[in-house]
XYZ file of C-alpha atoms in Angstrom:
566
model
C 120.123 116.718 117.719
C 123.873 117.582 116.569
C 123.973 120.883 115.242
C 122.221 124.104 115.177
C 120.522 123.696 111.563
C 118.838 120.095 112.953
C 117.756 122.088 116.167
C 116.779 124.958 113.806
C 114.297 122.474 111.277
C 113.269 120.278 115.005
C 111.708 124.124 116.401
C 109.986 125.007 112.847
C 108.546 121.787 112.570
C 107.586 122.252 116.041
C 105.520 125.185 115.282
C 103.126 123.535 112.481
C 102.761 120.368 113.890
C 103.566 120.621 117.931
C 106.188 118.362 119.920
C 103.461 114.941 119.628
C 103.513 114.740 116.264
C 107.597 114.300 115.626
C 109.527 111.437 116.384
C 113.099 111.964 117.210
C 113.701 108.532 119.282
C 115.462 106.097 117.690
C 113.747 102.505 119.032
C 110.115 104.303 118.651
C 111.311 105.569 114.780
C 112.547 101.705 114.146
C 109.044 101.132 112.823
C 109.022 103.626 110.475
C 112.769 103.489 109.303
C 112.187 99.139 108.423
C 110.210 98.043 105.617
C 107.219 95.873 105.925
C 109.353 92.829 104.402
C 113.227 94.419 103.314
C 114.875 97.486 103.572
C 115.990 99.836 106.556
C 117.769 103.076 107.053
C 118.187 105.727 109.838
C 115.990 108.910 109.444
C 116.157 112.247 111.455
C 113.005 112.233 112.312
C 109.680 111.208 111.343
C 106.426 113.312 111.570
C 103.003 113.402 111.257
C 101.073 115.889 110.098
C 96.991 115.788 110.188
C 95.454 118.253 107.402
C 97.020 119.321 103.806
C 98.140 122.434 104.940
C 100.457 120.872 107.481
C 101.722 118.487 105.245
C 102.325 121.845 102.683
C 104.645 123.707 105.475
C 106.523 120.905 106.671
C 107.549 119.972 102.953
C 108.398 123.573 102.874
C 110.382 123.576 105.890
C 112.363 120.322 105.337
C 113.249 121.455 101.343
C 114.537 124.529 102.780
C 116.952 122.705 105.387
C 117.853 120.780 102.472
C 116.643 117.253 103.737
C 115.703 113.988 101.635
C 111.691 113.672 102.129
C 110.401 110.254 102.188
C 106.876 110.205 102.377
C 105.116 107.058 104.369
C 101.690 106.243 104.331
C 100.887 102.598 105.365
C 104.645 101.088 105.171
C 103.182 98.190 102.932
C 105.188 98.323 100.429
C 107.186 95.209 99.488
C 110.109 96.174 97.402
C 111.352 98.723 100.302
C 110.299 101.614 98.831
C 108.480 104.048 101.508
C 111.570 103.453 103.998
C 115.130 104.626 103.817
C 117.280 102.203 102.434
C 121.069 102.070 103.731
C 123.186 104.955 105.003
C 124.690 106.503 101.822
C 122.326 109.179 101.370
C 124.189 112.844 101.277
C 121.548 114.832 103.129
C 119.488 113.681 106.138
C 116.226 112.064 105.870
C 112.804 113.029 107.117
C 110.151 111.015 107.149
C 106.776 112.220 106.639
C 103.633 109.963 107.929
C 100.183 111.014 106.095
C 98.359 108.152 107.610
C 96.781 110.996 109.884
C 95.673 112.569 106.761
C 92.042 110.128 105.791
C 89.754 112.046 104.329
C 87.923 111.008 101.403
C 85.235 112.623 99.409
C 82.496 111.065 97.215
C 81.607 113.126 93.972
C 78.598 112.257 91.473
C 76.982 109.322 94.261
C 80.022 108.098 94.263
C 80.919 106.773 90.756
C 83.984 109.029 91.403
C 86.487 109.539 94.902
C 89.196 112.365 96.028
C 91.761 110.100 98.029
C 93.946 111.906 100.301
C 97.413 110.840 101.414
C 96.166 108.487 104.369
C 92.948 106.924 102.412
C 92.876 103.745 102.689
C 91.532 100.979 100.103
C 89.797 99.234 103.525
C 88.336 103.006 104.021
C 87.283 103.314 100.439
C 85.894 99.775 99.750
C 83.457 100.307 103.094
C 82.188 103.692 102.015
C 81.461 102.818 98.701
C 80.191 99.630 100.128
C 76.396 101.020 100.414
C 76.504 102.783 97.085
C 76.850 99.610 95.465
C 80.373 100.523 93.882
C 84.010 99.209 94.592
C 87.652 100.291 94.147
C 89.705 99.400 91.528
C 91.609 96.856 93.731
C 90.728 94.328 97.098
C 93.664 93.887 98.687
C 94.865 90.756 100.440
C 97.125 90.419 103.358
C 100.559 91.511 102.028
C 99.061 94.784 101.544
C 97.232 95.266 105.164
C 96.426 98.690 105.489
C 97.351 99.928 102.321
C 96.853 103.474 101.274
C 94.836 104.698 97.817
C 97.662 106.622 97.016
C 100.042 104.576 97.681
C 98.231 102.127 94.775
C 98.564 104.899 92.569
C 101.746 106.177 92.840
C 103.067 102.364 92.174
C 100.546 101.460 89.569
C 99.401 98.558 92.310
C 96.312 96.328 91.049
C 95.419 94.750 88.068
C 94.418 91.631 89.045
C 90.784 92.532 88.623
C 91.035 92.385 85.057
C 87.791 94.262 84.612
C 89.333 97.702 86.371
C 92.875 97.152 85.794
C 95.600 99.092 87.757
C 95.224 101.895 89.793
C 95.832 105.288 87.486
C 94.475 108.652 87.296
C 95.617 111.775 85.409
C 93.254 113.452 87.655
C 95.534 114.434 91.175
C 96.736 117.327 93.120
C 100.873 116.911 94.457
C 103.365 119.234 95.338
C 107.140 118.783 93.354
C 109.810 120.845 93.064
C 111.344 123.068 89.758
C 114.864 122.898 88.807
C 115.248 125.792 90.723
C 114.727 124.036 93.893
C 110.666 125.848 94.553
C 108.217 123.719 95.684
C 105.093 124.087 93.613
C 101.491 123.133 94.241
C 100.012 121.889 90.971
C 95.663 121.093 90.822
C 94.981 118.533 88.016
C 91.778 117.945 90.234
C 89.776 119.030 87.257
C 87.813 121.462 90.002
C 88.526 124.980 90.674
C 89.611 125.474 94.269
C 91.496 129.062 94.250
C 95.053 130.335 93.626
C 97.312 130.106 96.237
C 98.615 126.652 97.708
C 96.947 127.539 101.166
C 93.854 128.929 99.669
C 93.597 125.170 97.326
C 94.420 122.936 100.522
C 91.790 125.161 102.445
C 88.921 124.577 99.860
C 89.465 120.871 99.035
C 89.776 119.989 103.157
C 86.776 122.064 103.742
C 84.804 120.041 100.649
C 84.308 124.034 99.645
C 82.961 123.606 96.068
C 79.848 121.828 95.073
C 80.541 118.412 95.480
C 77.486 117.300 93.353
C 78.468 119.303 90.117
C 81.592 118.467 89.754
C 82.179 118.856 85.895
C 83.638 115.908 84.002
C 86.910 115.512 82.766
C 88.389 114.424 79.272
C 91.512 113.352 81.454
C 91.354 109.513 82.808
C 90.257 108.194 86.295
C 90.970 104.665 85.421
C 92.913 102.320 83.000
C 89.971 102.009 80.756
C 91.957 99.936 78.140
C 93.117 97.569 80.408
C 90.492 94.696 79.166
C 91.771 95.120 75.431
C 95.230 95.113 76.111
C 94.981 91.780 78.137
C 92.782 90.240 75.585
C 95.387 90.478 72.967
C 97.138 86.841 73.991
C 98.921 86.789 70.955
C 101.347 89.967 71.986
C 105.219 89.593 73.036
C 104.931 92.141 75.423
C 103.478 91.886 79.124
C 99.868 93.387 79.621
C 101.148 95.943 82.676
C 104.543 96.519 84.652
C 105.807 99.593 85.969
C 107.628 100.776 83.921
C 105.266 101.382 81.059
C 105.337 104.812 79.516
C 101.586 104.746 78.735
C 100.616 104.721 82.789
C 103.182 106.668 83.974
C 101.669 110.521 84.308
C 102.511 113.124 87.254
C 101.550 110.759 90.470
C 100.267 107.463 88.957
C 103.664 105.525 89.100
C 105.672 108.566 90.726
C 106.710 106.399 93.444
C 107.120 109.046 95.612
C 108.780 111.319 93.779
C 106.439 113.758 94.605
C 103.931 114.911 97.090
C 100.282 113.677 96.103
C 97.833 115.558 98.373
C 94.892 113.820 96.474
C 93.705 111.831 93.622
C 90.262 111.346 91.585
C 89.442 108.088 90.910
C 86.683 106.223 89.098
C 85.027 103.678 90.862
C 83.167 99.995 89.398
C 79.467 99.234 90.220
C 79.732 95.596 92.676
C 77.950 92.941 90.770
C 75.052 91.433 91.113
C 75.250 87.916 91.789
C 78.887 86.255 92.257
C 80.414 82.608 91.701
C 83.636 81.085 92.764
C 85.273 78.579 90.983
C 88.214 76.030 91.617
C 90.571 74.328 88.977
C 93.094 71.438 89.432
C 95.125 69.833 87.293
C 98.416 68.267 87.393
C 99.097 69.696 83.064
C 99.682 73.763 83.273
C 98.726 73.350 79.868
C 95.315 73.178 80.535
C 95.259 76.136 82.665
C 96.935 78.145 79.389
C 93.994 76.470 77.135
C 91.890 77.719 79.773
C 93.312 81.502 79.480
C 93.674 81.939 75.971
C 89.740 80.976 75.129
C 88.141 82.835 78.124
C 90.271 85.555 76.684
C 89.675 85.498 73.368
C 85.923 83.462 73.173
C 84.010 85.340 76.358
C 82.170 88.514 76.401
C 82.201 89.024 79.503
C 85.788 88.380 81.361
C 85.571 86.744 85.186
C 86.680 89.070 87.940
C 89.556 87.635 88.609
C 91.797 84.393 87.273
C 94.748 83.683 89.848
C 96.799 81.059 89.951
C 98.663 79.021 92.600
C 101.286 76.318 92.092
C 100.707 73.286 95.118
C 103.876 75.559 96.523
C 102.166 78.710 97.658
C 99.444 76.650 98.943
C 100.834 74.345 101.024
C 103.251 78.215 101.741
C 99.782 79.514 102.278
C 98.263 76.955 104.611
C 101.202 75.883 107.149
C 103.118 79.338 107.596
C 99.766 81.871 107.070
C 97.198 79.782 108.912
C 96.671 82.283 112.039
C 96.288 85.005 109.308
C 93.657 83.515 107.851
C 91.479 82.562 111.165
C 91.943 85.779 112.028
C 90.655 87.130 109.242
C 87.833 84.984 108.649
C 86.424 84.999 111.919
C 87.798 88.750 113.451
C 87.535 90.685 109.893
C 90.276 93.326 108.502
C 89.847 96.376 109.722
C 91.886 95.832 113.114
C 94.706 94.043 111.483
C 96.399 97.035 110.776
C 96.916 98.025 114.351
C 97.387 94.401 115.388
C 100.633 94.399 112.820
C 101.917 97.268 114.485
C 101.349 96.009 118.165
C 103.215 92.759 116.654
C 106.475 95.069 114.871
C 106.389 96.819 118.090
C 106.869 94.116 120.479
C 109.584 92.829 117.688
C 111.950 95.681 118.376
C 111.826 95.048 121.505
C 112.323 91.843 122.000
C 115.583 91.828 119.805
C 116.658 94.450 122.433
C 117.128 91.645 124.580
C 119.265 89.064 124.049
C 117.984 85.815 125.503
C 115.015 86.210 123.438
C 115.062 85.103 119.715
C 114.413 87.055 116.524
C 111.043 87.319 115.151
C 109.264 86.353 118.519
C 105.881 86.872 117.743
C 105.942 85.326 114.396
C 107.369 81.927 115.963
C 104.477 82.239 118.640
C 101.674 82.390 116.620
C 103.151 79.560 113.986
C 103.520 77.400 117.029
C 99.685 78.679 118.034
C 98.435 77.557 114.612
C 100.224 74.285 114.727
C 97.561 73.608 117.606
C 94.549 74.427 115.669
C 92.177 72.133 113.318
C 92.379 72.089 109.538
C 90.902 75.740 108.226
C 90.766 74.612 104.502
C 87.078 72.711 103.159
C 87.225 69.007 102.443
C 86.714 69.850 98.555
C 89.585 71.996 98.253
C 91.827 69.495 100.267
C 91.203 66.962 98.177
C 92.599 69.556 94.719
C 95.630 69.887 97.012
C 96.063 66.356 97.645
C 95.486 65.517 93.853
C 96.527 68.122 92.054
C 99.758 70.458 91.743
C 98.388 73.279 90.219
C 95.263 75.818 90.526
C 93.227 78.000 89.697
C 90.665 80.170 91.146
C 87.889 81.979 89.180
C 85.865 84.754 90.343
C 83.109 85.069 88.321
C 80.061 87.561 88.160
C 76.818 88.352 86.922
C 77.399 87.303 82.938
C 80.746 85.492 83.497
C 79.496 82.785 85.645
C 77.794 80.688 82.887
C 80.327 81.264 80.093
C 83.172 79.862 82.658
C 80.697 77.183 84.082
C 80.123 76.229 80.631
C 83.674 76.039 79.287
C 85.056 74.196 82.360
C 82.003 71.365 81.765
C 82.913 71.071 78.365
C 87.155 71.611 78.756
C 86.925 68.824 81.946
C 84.333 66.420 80.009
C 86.672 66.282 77.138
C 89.887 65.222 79.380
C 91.062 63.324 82.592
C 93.800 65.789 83.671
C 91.680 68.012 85.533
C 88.802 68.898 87.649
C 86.695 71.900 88.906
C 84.532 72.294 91.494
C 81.593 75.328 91.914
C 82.433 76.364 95.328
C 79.362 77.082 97.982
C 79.630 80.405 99.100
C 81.683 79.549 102.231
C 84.022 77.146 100.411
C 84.477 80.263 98.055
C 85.195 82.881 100.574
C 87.559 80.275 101.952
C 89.547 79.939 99.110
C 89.711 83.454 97.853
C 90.974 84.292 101.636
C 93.952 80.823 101.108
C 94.738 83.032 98.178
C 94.626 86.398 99.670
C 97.040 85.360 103.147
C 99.641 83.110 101.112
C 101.544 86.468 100.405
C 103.089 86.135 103.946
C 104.160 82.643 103.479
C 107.552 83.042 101.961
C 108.856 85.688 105.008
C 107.186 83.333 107.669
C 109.079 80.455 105.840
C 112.673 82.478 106.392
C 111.569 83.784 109.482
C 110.937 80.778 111.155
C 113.927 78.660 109.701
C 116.431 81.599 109.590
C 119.239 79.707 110.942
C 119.032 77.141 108.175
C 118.179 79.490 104.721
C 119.368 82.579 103.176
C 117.809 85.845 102.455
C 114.628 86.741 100.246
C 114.230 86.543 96.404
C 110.720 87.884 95.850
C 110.053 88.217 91.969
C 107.390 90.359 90.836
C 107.356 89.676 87.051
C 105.200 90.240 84.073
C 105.776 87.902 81.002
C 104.639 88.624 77.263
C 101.084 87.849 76.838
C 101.723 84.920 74.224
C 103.951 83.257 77.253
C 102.930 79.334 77.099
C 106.187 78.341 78.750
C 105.415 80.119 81.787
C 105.531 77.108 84.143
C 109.267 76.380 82.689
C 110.578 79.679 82.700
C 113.649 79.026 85.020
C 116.106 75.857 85.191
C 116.716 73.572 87.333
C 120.238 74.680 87.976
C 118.738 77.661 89.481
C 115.844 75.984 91.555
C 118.307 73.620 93.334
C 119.571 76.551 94.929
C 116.556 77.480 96.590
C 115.413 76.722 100.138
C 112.162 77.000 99.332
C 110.192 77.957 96.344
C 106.947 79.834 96.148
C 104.766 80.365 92.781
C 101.348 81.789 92.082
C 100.056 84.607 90.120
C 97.484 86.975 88.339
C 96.669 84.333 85.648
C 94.544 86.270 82.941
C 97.387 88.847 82.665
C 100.430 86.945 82.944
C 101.470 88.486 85.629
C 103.600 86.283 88.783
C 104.992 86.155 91.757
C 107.920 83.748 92.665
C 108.774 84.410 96.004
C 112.354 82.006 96.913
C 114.151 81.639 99.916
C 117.665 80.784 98.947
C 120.281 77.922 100.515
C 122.470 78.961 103.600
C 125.593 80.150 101.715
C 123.950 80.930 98.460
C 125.160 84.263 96.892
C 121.532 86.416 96.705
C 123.046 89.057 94.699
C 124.713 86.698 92.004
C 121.770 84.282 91.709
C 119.203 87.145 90.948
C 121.326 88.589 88.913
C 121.155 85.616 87.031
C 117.381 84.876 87.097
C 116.932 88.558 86.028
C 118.746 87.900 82.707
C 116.982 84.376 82.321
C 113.627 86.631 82.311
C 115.343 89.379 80.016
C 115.985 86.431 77.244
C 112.335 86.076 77.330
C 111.291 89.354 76.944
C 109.809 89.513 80.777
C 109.253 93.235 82.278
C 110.213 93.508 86.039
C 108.468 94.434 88.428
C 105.029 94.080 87.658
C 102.782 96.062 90.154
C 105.180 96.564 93.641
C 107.237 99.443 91.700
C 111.117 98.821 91.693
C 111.282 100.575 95.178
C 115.164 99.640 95.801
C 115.246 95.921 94.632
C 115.176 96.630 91.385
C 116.691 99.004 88.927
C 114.688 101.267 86.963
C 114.536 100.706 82.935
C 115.579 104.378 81.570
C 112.391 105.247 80.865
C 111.171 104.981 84.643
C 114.431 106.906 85.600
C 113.929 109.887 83.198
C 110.288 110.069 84.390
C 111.374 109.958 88.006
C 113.989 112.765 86.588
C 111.377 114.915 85.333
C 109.272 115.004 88.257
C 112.162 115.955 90.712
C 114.706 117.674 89.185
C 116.955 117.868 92.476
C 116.379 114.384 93.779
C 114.616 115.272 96.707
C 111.857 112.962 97.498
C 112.840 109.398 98.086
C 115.878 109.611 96.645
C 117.698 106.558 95.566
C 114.438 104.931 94.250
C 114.856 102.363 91.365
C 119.033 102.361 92.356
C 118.873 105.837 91.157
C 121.780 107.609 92.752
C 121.100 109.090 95.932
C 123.203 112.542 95.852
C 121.246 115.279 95.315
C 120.705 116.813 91.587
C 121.745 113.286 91.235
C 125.254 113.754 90.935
C-alpha cells in the first residue's frame, strides 16, 4: 500500500467483502495476474466477492478511486484476455474474481438458464443433465473450468453446429455512461424492481415466479447458426468475433462490462448417439465430405472436427496424463488440480536450482511410463493416414453419415472410416478434446531449444477448398513445431506453432496475418482478440460504446489503455 487513496479503496473494500476475500500479496496474486497460456501484468489487488450485491459495491468503490476493473472468472481464456497484460496501463488495476458467485437458476423445466458470473459450463451441463437438455457448448481441456459467461461475453462455441455460439440478448450487466455513473441495466426479460440493490436482491433470492417466466421476442441462442453454415458457397467465414450480427450488450463484450447474469436457451440431449472416424491421406475428400453433408443432409451431425496427423501425435505424446486423468478420474476436480499445479509453479521458479515448468516436465516424464491409451483401430488411422476426421452423430444423423461414408469410401481407395464402439468413441472424442494442451506442453518442455507461441484461431470463407494449403512453405520452415486441427463443418481452425530459437514472433505473424487477409480469413474465430490480436473497427467501436471511459479491461483488442482512451 503506497499512498493514502490505495489505503483509502483497501478499507472500503474491506467493509463489503472483509480482509479474506482481498488479495494484496504479490506471489499469492501471481495466479490471478498470469494467463492460463500468455499474458501477465501486476494488479493492486484482486478480490472476491460472493453475491451480486457485493460484486455491485465493489465496482462502485473501485470506479470511484478511479481504477481499471478486470473482471476474472475461470482464467481460461487463451488469447490473455481476463489478466492484465504489461505495465503501461495509466490507472491501477483491480481484479475482480466472480468464481465465488455460482448460482444458476432453471426457468420453464429447464429449456431456459440465468448464469451468474461464476456458472460454470461443467455446473450447467450436470444440472441440466437429468432434464434431458445440454448447453450450447462441451468444453474440452483448454477450457477447464470455464465460466457460462465467460462463453458469452467471447462468443465461445460453435463447434456444435446444431446450437452454434454462445449468445443471448437476454442479460443483466452493470457499464458505465459517458459521465463516468455506473448503471445497472435488466434485459432479463423479468421484472425484478427498481433500484440496483432491490434487482440483485430479487434475482439472488429467485424472488419472482420462476415457473412463469414470460417469453421473450429477444434471442437466447444463435438460432441461424445452421443456415448460415450450410451456405458453403459464401466468401465469408460462418462465425468470428468480430461479427456485427452477434455482438449485443454482453454477448462478445469481452469484458467491457459487468454481466451479473445471462438467459440462455438450452438443446434437448439426443436420443441415441454414434461416433465416427475418417482417414485419409487426400484433404480433398474430407472437403467432398463437408460440402454434401452440408448441403444433401437433413439432419446435420453434432459435431465434424478435424485433426491433421500433427495435433494427434501433439495430442497423444505431450497430453497423455490429461487424458488418463480424465477418462478414468472425470472433470470436475481438474479445475482445482490446475490450480494446485500453477501454484506449486510459482513456487518452484522462486527457487533457483529447480527448473521452469516443474510439474509439467513431471507428469510428461510420468506418462512416458505408461501403456498406449489410444484403441488399436484408431492407431492404425494414425499409422496410415495423415488426416482425420471425427463425426458425432445423433438420433437422425447417424444413418445419413453412415450411409454417405459407405458409399464416398466404396467408390475410392484414399480413405477409410470406422463406426467406433462406444468406448473407442469416447476415446477419441476425449484425443480430440486434450490435444488443446499439446502445443504449450511442446514449448514447455523443449523451451531451451524453440521460441515463443503462435496460436491461430482463424475462420476462413465458407467456400475455402484450399484450406489445407493456406500458408507456404517459407513460413512453415520456420516453425519448431506445427499443430493443425479444427471445427470442420464451419471452417473454423486452429494452428497452434511453436516457432525456431531466434525466429522473430512478432514479424512472422505479422506476416501469416496478411497471408490470411489475402484470403479473406476473419481472426479470431471464437477465443475473442483478448490482447493477441487487434480488433477490426467494428469490434473497437462496439467495445467504445459499451464503456465510454475505458474502464473495464482496458487495452482489450490493442485498444489503447489510457483512460477515455486517449
Amino acid at each position: 500500500m503506497k499512498n493514502d487513496r490505495i489505503i483509502e479503496l483497501y478499507e472500503e473494500l474491506t467493509s463489503i467483502l472483509g480482509r479474506r476475500k482481498i488479495l494484496t500479496d504479490k506471489q499469492k496474486m501471481n495466479f490471478y495476474q498470469t494467463g492460463i497460456r500468455v499474458g501477465f501484468g501486476e494488479a493492486l489487488m484482486v478480490v472476491f466477492p460472493e453475491n451480486l450485491k457485493e460484486l455491485w459495491k465493489v465496482l462502485i468503490a473501485c470506479i470511484s478511486f478511479d481504477k481499471v476493473i478486470i473482471i476474472q472468472a475461470a482464467n481460461t481464456g487463451l488469447t490473455g484476455g481476463s489478466t492484465p497484460f504489461g505495465s503501461d496501463y495509466d490507472r491501477d488495476i483491480v481484479i475482480i474474481n466472480t468464481l465465488h458467485i455460482d448460482q444458476l437458476i432453471m426457468l420453464d423445466n429447464g429449456f431456459q438458464v440465468i448464469a451468474f458470473p461464476g456458472t460454470t459450463l461443467y455446473q450447467l451441463e450436470d444440472n441440466l443433465l437429468p432434464l434431458g437438455r445440454g448447453p450450447h457448448s462441451v468444453i474440452g481441456s483448454s477450457c477447464i473450468g470455464a465460466s457460462v459467461i465467460g462463453g458469452v461475453c467471447n462468443n465461445s462455441g460453435g463447434n456444435l453446429v446444431n446450437r452454434g455460439p454462445a449468445y443471448t440478448e437476454l442479460s443483466l450487466f452493470a457499464q458505465l455512461n459517458h459521465n463516468g455513473n455506473l448503471e445497472l441495466v435488466n434485459h432479463l426479460g423479468i421484472q425484478l424492481g427498481n433500484s440496483p440493490e432491490e434487482i440483485l436482491d430479487n434475482l439472488q433470492s429467485k424472488n419472482f415466479d420462476i415457473k412463469n417466466v414470460v417469453p421473450s421476442s429477444r434471442l437466447a441462442s444463435d438460432i441461424d447458426y445452421q443456415n448460415r453454415v450450410r451456405d458453403v458457397n459464401a466468401n465469408s467465414p460462418a462465425r468470428f468475433n468480430a461479427d456485427k450480427r452477434r455482438l449485443f450488450e454482453s454477448s462478445g463484450c469481452a469484458g467491457k462490462i459487468a454481466v451479473f447474469a445471462v438467459r440462455l436457451d438450452t438443446f434437448p440431449l439426443p436420443k441415441k448417439q454414434q461416433v465416427f472416424f475418417v482417414g485419409t491421406n487426400q484433404p480433398r475428400n474430407l472437403t467432398n465430405l463437408r460440402k454434401k453433408i452440408l448441403t444433401e443432409h437433413s439432419h446435420l451431425p453434432d459435431m465434424g472436427e478435424y485433426m491433421h496427423r500433427s495435433y494427434f501425435d501433439g495430442a497423444d505424446k505431450y497430453c497423455k496424463d490429461n487424458f488418463i486423468f480424465i477418462k478414468y478420474f472425470g472433470t470436475k476436480s481438474l479445475p482445482k488440480i490446475i490450480f494446485i499445479k500453477r501454484l506449486i509453479d510459482n513456487f518452484a521458479n522462486q527457487i533457483d536450482f529447480l527448473p521452469n515448468h516443474l510439474t509439467d516436465k513431471i507428469l510428461q516424464f510420468i506418462s512416458t511410463l505408461m501403456p498406449d491409451h489410444l484403441p488399436k483401430r484408431i492407431r492404425y488411422f494414425r499409422d496410415n493416414f495423415e488426416h482425420y476426421m471425427l463425426f458425432l452423430s445423433s438420433d437422425k444423423s447417424i444413418n445419413l453419415i453412415n450411409e454417405l461414408l459407405e458409399k464416398e469410401t466404396f467408390k475410392s481407395d484414399d480413405y477409410q472410416f470406422i463406426k467406433c464402439t462406444e468406448s473407442e468413441g469416447k476415446d477419441a472424442l476425449l484425443h480430440r478434446y486434450v490435444a488443446g494442451s499439446a502445443p504449450a506442453r511442446f514449448q514447455k518442455i523443449n523451451s531451451s531449444s524453440s521460441g515463443g507461441l503462435i496460436p491461430l484461431d482463424v475462420a476462413l470463407p465458407r467456400n475455402c477448398d484450399s484450406w489445407y494449403q493456406i500458408l507456404p512453405q517459407e513460413i512453415l520452415c520456420q516453425m519448431a513445431e506445427s499443430f493443425q486441427m479444427g471445427h470442420f463443418l464451419c471452417m473454423v481452425f486452429h494452428w497452434d506453432f511453436v516457432v525456431k530459437d531466434g525466429v522473430d514472433i512478432d514479424q512472422l505473424k505479422e506476416k501469416i496475418l496478411k497471408i490470411l487477409d489475402s484470403n479473406n480469413a476473419k481472426y479470431p474465430a471464437e477465443h475473442n482478440v483478448g490482447h493477441l490480436y487487434k480488433a477490426e473497427k467494428d469490434l473497437e467501436d462496439f467495445y467504445r460504446k459499451l464503456d465510454p471511459t475505458n474502464t473495464f479491461n482496458s487495452g482489450i483488442g490493442k485498444t489503447s489503455k489510457k483512460k477515455n482512451y486517449l
